[in-house]
PDB file of C-alpha atoms in Angstrom:
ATOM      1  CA  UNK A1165       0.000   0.000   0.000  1.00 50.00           C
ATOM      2  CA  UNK A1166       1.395   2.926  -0.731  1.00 52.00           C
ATOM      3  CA  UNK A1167       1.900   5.765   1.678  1.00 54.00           C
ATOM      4  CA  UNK A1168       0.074   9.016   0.830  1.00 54.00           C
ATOM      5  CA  UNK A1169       1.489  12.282   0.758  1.00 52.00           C
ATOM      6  CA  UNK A1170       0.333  14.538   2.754  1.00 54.00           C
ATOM      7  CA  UNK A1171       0.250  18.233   1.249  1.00 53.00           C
ATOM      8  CA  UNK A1172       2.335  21.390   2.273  1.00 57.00           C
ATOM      9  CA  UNK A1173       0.580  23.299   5.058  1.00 59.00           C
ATOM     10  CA  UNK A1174       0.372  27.082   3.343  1.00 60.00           C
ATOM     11  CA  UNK A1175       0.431  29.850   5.408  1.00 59.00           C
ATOM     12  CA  UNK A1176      -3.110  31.647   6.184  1.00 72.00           C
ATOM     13  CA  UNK A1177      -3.107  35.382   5.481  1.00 63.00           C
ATOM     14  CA  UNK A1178      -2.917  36.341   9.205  1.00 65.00           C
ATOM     15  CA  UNK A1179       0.472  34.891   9.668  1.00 59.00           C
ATOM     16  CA  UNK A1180       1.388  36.706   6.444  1.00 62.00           C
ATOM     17  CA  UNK A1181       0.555  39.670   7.822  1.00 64.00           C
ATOM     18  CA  UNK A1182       1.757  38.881  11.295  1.00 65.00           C
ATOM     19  CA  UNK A1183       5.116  37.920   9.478  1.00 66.00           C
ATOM     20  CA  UNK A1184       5.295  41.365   7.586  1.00 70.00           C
ATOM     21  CA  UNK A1185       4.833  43.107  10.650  1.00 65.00           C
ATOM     22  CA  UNK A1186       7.630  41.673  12.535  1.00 68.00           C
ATOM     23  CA  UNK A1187       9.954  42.406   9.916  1.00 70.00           C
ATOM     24  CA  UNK A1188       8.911  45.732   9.558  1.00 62.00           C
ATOM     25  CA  UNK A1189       9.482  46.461  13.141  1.00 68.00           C
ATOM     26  CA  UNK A1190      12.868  44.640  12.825  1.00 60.00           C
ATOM     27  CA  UNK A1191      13.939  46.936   9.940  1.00 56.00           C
ATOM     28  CA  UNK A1192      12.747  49.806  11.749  1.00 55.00           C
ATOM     29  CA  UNK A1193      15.106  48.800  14.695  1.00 53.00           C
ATOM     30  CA  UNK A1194      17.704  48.101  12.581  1.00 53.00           C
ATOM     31  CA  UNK A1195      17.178  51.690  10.560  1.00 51.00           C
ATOM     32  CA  UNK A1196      17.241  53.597  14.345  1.00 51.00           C
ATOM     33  CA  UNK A1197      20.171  52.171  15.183  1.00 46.00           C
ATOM     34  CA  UNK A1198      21.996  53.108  12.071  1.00 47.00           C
ATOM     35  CA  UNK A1199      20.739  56.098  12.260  1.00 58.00           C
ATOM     36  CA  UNK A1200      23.305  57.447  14.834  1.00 63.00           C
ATOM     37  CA  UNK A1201      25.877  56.200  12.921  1.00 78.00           C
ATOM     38  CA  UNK A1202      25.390  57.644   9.642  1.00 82.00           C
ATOM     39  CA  UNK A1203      25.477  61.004  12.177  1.00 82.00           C
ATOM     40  CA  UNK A1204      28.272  60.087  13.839  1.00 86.00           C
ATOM     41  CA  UNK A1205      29.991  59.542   9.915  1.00 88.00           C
ATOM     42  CA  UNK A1206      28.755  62.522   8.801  1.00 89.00           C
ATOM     43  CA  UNK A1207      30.604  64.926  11.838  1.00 92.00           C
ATOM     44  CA  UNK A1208      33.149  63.070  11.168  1.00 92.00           C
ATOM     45  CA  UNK A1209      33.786  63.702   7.631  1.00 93.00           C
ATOM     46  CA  UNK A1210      33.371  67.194   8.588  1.00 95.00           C
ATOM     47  CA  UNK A1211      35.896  67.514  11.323  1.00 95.00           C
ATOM     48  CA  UNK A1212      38.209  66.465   8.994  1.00 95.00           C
ATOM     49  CA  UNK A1213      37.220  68.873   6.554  1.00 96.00           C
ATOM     50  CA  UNK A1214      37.566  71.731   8.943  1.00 97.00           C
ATOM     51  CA  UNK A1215      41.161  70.287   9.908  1.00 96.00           C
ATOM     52  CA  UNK A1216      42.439  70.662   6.694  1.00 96.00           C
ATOM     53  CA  UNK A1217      40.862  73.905   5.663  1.00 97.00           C
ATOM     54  CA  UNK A1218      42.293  75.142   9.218  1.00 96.00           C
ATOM     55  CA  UNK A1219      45.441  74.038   8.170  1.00 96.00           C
ATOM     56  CA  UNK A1220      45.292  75.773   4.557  1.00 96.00           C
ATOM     57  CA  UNK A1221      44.272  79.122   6.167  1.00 96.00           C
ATOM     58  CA  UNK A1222      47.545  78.952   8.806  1.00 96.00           C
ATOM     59  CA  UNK A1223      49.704  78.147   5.935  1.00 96.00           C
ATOM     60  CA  UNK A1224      48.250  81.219   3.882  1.00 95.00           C
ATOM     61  CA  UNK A1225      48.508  83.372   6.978  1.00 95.00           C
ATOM     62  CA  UNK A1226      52.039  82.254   7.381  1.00 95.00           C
ATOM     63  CA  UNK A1227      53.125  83.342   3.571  1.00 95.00           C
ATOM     64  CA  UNK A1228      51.299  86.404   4.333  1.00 93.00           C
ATOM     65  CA  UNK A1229      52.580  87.854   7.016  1.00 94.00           C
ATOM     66  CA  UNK A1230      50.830  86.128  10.012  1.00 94.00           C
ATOM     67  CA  UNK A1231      47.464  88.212   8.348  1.00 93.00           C
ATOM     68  CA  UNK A1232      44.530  86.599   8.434  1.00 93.00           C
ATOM     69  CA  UNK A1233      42.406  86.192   5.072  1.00 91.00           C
ATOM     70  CA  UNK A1234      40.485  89.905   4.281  1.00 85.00           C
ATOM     71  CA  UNK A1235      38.582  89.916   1.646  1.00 66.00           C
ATOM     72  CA  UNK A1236      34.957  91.147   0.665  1.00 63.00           C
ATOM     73  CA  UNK A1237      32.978  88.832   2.301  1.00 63.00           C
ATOM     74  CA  UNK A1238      35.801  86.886   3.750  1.00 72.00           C
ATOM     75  CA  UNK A1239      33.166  83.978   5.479  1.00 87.00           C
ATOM     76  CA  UNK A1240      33.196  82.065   2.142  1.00 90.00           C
ATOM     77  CA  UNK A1241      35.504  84.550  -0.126  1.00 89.00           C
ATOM     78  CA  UNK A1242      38.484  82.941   2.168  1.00 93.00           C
ATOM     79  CA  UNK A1243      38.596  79.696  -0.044  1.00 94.00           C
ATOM     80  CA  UNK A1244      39.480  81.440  -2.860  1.00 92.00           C
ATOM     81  CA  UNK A1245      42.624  82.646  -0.730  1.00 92.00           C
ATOM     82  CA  UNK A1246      43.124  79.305   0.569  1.00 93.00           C
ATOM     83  CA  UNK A1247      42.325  76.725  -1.787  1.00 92.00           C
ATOM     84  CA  UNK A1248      45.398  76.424  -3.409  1.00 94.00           C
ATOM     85  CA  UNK A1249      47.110  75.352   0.278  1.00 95.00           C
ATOM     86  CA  UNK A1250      44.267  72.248   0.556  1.00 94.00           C
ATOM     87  CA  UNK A1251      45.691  70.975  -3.148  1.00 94.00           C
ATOM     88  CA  UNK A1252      42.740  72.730  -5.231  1.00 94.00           C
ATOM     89  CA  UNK A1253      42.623  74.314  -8.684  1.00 90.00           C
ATOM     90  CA  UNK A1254      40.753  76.304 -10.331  1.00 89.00           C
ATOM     91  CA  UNK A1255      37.565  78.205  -9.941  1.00 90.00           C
ATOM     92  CA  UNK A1256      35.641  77.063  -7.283  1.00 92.00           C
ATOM     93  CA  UNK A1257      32.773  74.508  -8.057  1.00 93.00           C
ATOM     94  CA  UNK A1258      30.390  71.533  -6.081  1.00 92.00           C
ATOM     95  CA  UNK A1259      33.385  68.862  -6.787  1.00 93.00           C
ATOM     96  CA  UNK A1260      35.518  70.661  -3.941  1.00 94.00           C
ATOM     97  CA  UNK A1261      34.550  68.104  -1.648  1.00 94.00           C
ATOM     98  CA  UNK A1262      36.911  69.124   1.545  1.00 96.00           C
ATOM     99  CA  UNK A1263      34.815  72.327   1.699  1.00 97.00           C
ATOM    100  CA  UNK A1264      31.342  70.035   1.357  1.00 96.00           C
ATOM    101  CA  UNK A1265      29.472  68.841   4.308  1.00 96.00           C
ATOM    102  CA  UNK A1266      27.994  65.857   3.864  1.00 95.00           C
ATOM    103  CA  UNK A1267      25.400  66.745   6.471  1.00 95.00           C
ATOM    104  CA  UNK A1268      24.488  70.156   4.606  1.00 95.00           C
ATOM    105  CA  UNK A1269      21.454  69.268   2.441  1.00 94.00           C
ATOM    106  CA  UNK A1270      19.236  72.687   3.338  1.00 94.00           C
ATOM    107  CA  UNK A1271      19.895  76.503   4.162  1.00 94.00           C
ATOM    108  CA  UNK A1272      18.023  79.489   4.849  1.00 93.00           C
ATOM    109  CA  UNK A1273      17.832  82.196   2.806  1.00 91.00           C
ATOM    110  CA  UNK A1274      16.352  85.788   3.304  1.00 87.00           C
ATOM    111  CA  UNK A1275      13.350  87.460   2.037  1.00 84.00           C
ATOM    112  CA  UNK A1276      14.631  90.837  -0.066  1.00 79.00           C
ATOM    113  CA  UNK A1277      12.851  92.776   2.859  1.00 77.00           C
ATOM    114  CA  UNK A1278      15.594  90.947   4.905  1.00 72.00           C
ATOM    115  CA  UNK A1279      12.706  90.509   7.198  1.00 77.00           C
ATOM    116  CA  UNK A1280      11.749  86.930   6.887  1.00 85.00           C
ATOM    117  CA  UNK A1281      13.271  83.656   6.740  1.00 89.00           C
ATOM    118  CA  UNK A1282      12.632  81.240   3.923  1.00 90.00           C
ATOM    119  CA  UNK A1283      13.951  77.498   3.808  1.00 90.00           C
ATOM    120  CA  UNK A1284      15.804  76.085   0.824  1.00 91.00           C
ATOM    121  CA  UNK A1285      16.134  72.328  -0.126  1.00 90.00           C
ATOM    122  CA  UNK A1286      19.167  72.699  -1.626  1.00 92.00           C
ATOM    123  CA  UNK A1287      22.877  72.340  -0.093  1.00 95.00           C
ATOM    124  CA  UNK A1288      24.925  75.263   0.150  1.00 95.00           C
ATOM    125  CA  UNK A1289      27.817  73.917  -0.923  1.00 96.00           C
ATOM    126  CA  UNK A1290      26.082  73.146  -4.249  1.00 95.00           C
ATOM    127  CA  UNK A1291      25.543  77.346  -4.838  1.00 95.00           C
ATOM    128  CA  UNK A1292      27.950  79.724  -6.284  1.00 94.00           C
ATOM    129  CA  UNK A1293      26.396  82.431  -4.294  1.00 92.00           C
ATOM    130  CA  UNK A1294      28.004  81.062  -1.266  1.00 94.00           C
ATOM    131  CA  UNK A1295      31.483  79.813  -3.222  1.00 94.00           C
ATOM    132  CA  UNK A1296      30.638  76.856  -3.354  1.00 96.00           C
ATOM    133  CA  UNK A1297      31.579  75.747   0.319  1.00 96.00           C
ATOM    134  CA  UNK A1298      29.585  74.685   3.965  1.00 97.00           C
ATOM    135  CA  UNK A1299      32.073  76.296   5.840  1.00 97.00           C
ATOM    136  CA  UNK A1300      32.317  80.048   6.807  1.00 96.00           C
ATOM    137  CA  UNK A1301      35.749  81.687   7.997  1.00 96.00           C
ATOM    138  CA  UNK A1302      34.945  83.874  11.118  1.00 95.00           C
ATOM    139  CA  UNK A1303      35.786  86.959   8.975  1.00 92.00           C
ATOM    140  CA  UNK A1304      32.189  89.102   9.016  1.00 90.00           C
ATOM    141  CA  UNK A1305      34.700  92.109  11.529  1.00 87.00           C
ATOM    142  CA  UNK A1306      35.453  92.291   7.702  1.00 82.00           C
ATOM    143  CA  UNK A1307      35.368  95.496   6.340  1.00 75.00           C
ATOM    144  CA  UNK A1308      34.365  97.423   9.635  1.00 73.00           C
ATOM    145  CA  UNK A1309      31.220  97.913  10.268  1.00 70.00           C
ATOM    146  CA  UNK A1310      30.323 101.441  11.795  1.00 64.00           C
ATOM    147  CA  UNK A1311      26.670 100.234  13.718  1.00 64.00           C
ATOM    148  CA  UNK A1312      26.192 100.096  16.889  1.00 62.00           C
ATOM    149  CA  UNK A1313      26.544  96.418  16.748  1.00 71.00           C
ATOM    150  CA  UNK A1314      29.346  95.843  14.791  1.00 82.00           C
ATOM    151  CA  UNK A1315      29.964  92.029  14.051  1.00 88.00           C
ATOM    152  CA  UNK A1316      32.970  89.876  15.468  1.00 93.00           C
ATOM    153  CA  UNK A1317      35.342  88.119  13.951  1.00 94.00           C
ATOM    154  CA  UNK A1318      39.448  87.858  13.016  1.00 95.00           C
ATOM    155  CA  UNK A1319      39.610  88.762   9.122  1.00 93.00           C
ATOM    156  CA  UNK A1320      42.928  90.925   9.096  1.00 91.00           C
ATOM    157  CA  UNK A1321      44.283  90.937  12.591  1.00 92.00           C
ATOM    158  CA  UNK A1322      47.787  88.795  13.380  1.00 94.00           C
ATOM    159  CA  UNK A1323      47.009  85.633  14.025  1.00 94.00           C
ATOM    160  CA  UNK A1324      50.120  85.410  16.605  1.00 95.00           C
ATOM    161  CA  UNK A1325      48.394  88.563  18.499  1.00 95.00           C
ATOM    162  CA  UNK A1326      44.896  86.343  18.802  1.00 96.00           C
ATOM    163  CA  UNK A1327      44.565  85.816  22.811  1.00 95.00           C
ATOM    164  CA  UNK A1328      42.984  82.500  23.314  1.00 96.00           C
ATOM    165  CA  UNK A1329      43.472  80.347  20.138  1.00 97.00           C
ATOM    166  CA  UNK A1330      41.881  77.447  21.521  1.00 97.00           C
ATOM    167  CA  UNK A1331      38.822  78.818  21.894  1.00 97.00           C
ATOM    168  CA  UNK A1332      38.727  81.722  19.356  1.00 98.00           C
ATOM    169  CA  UNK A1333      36.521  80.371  16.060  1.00 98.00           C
ATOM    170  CA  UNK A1334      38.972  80.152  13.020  1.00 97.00           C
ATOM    171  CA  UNK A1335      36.034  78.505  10.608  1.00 97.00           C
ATOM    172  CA  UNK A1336      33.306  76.618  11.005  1.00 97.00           C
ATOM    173  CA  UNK A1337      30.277  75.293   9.616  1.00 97.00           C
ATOM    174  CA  UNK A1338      27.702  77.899   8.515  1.00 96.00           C
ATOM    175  CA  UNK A1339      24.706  77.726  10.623  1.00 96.00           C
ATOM    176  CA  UNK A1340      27.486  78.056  13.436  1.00 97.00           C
ATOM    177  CA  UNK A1341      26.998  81.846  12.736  1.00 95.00           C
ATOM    178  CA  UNK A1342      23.196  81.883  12.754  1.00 93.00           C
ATOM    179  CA  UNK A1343      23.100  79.586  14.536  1.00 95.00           C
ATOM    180  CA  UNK A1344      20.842  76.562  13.671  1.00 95.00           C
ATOM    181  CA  UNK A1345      22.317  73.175  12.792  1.00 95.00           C
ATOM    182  CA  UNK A1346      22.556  70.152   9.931  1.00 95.00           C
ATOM    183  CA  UNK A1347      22.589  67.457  12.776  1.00 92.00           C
ATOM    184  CA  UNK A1348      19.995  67.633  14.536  1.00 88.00           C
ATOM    185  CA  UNK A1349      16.977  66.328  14.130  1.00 72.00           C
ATOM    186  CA  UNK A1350      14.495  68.558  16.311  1.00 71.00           C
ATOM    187  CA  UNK A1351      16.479  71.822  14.344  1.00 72.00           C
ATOM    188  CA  UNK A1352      13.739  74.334  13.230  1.00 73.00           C
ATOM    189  CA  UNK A1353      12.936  73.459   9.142  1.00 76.00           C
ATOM    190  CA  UNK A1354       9.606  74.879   7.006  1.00 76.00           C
ATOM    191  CA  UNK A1355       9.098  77.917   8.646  1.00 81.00           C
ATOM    192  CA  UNK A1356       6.099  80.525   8.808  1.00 79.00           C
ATOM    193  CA  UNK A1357       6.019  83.973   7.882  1.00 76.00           C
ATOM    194  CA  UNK A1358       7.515  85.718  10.739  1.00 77.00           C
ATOM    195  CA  UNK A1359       9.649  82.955  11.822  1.00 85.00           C
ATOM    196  CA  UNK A1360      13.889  82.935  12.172  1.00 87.00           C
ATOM    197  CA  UNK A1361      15.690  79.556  12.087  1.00 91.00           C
ATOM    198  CA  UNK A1362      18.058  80.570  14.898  1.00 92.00           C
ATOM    199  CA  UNK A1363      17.874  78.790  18.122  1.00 93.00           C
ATOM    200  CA  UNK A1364      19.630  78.527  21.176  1.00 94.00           C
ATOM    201  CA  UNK A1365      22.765  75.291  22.013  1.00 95.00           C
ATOM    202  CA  UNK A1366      22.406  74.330  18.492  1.00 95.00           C
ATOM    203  CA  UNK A1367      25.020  72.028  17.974  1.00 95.00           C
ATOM    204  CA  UNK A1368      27.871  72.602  14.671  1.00 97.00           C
ATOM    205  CA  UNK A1369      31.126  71.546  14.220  1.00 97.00           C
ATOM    206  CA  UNK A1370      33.342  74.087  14.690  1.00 97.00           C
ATOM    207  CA  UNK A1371      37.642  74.957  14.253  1.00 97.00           C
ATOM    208  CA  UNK A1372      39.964  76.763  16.130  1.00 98.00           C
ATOM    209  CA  UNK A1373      42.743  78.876  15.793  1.00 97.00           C
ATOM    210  CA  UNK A1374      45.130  76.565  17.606  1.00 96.00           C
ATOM    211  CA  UNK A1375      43.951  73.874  15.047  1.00 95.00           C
ATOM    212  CA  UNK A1376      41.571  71.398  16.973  1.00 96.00           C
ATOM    213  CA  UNK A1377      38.118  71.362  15.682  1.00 96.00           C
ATOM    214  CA  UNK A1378      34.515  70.467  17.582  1.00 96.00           C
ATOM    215  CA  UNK A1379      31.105  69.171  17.471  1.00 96.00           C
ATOM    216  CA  UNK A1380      29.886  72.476  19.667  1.00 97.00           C
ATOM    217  CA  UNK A1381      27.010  74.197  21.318  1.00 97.00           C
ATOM    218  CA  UNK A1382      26.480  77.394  19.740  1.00 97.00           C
ATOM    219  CA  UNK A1383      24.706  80.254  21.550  1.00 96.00           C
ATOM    220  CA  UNK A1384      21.817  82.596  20.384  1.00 94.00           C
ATOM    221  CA  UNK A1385      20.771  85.499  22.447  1.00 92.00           C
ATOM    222  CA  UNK A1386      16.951  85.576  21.829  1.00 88.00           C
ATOM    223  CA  UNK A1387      16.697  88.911  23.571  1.00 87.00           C
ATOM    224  CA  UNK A1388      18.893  90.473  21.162  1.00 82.00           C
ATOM    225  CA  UNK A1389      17.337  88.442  17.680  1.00 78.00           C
ATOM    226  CA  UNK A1390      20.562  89.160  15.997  1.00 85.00           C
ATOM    227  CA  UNK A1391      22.977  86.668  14.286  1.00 90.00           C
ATOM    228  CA  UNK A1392      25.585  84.849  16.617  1.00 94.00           C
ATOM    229  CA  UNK A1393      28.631  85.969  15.484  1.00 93.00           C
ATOM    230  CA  UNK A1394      27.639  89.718  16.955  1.00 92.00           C
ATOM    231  CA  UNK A1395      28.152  89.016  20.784  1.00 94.00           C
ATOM    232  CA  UNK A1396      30.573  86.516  22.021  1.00 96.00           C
ATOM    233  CA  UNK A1397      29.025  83.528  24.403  1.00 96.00           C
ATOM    234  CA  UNK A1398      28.217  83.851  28.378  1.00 96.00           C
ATOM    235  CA  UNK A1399      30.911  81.517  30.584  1.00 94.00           C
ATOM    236  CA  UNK A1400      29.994  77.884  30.231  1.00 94.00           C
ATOM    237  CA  UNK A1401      30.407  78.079  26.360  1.00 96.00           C
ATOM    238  CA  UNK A1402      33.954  76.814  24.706  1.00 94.00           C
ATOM    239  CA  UNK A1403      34.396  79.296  21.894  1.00 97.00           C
ATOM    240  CA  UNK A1404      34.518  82.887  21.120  1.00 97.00           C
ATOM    241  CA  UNK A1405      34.428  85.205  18.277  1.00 97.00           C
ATOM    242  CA  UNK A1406      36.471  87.926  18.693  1.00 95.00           C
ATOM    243  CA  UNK A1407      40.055  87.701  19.037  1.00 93.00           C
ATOM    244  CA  UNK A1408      40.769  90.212  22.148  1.00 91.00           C
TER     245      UNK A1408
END
């Protein structure tokens, strides 16, 4: 007699669907806990950016006379100072990767009022309005402003005569000087008429004159509303802007 075969069991739709829903909740772990990492890659691809482009400014200050880059608009006309001293040639263009963030993917840009804040989905080291670069030099003292807030910053003073080079800003990323931030995920994004992206400890990775570079809590006053780089930090913050 010969023994019957049984048929395959199929599953039922329910354990399909219980089946899809573990493994979406495993790839969602999985996704979460990459997530950190990609951020963790991403600061530190730019802290070794902001090494070398540290580097290429004290070489140019060094062939020119211990000066620091001036020139108009030195917080992104620096790199065409520098660029040569980080192994570029050239005009400028999106293919400089040293000066590209891989965490800048949006920016803010300003209504022609000045008065509002709009929000661009576009990286700004992918414009030729900003020279093509993520990373500002801490150069807006630069040319003098005669308000009665003139802005900090180091564009044209000795670097030698600089007073705490650890913790004076040589460049940095540029929400630094807003300040808002690429990294992190609660930072302020589509905004409303009215609001400003600026916000207070948001985090950027900032360099130093002495060389060493950051991930950094950057301070906003909110009672003054202006940008960052016009007032230095209260104690309990580990950079400055001015140079005194």
């Amino acid at each position: 007699m010969k023994e019957r075969i049984k048929p395959e069991r199929a599953f039922t739709l329910v354990e399909l669907l219980v089946a899809m829903a573990i493994i979406g909740i495993l790839a969602g772990l999985l996704l979460t806990a990459l997530s950190p990492s990609k951020a963790n890659a991403k600061r530190t691809a730019c802290l070794n950016n902001l090494k070398q482009i540290n580097y290429g400014i004290r070489m140019y200050c060094d062939d020119s006379g211990g000066i620091s880059p001036a020139a108009k608009m030195p917080s992104f006309a620096y790199k065409d100072l520098i660029k040569s001293y980080v192994g570029l040639k050239g005009g400028s263009s999106p293919q400089d990767r040293i000066f590209a963030c891989p965490a800048d993917t949006f920016h803010y840009e300003t209504t022609k009022d000045g008065r509002d804040f709009y929000l661009t989905n576009a990286a700004m080291h992918e414009s030729k309005r900003y020279n093509y670069t993520s990373y500002w030099f801490n150069g807006m003292n630069f040319p003098p402003r005669t308000n009665a807030h003139p802005a900090l910053g180091i564009a044209g003073v000795k670097i030698a005569s600089i007073e705490e080079p650890a913790k004076t800003v040589l460049v940095a990323e540029a929400p630094a000087s807003y300040p808002y931030s690429w990294h992190q995920p609660d930072a302020p994004m589509q905004l409303s008429p009215g609001d400003i992206p600026m916000f207070n400890n948001a985090q950027d990775v900032v360099s130093f004159v002495d060389g060493h570079a950051s991930y950094i809590k950057m301070f906003w006053d909110e009672s003054v509303r202006a940008y960052s780089f016009f007032y230095n930090p209260p104690a309990g913050y580990d950079y400055k802007w001015s140079g005194d």
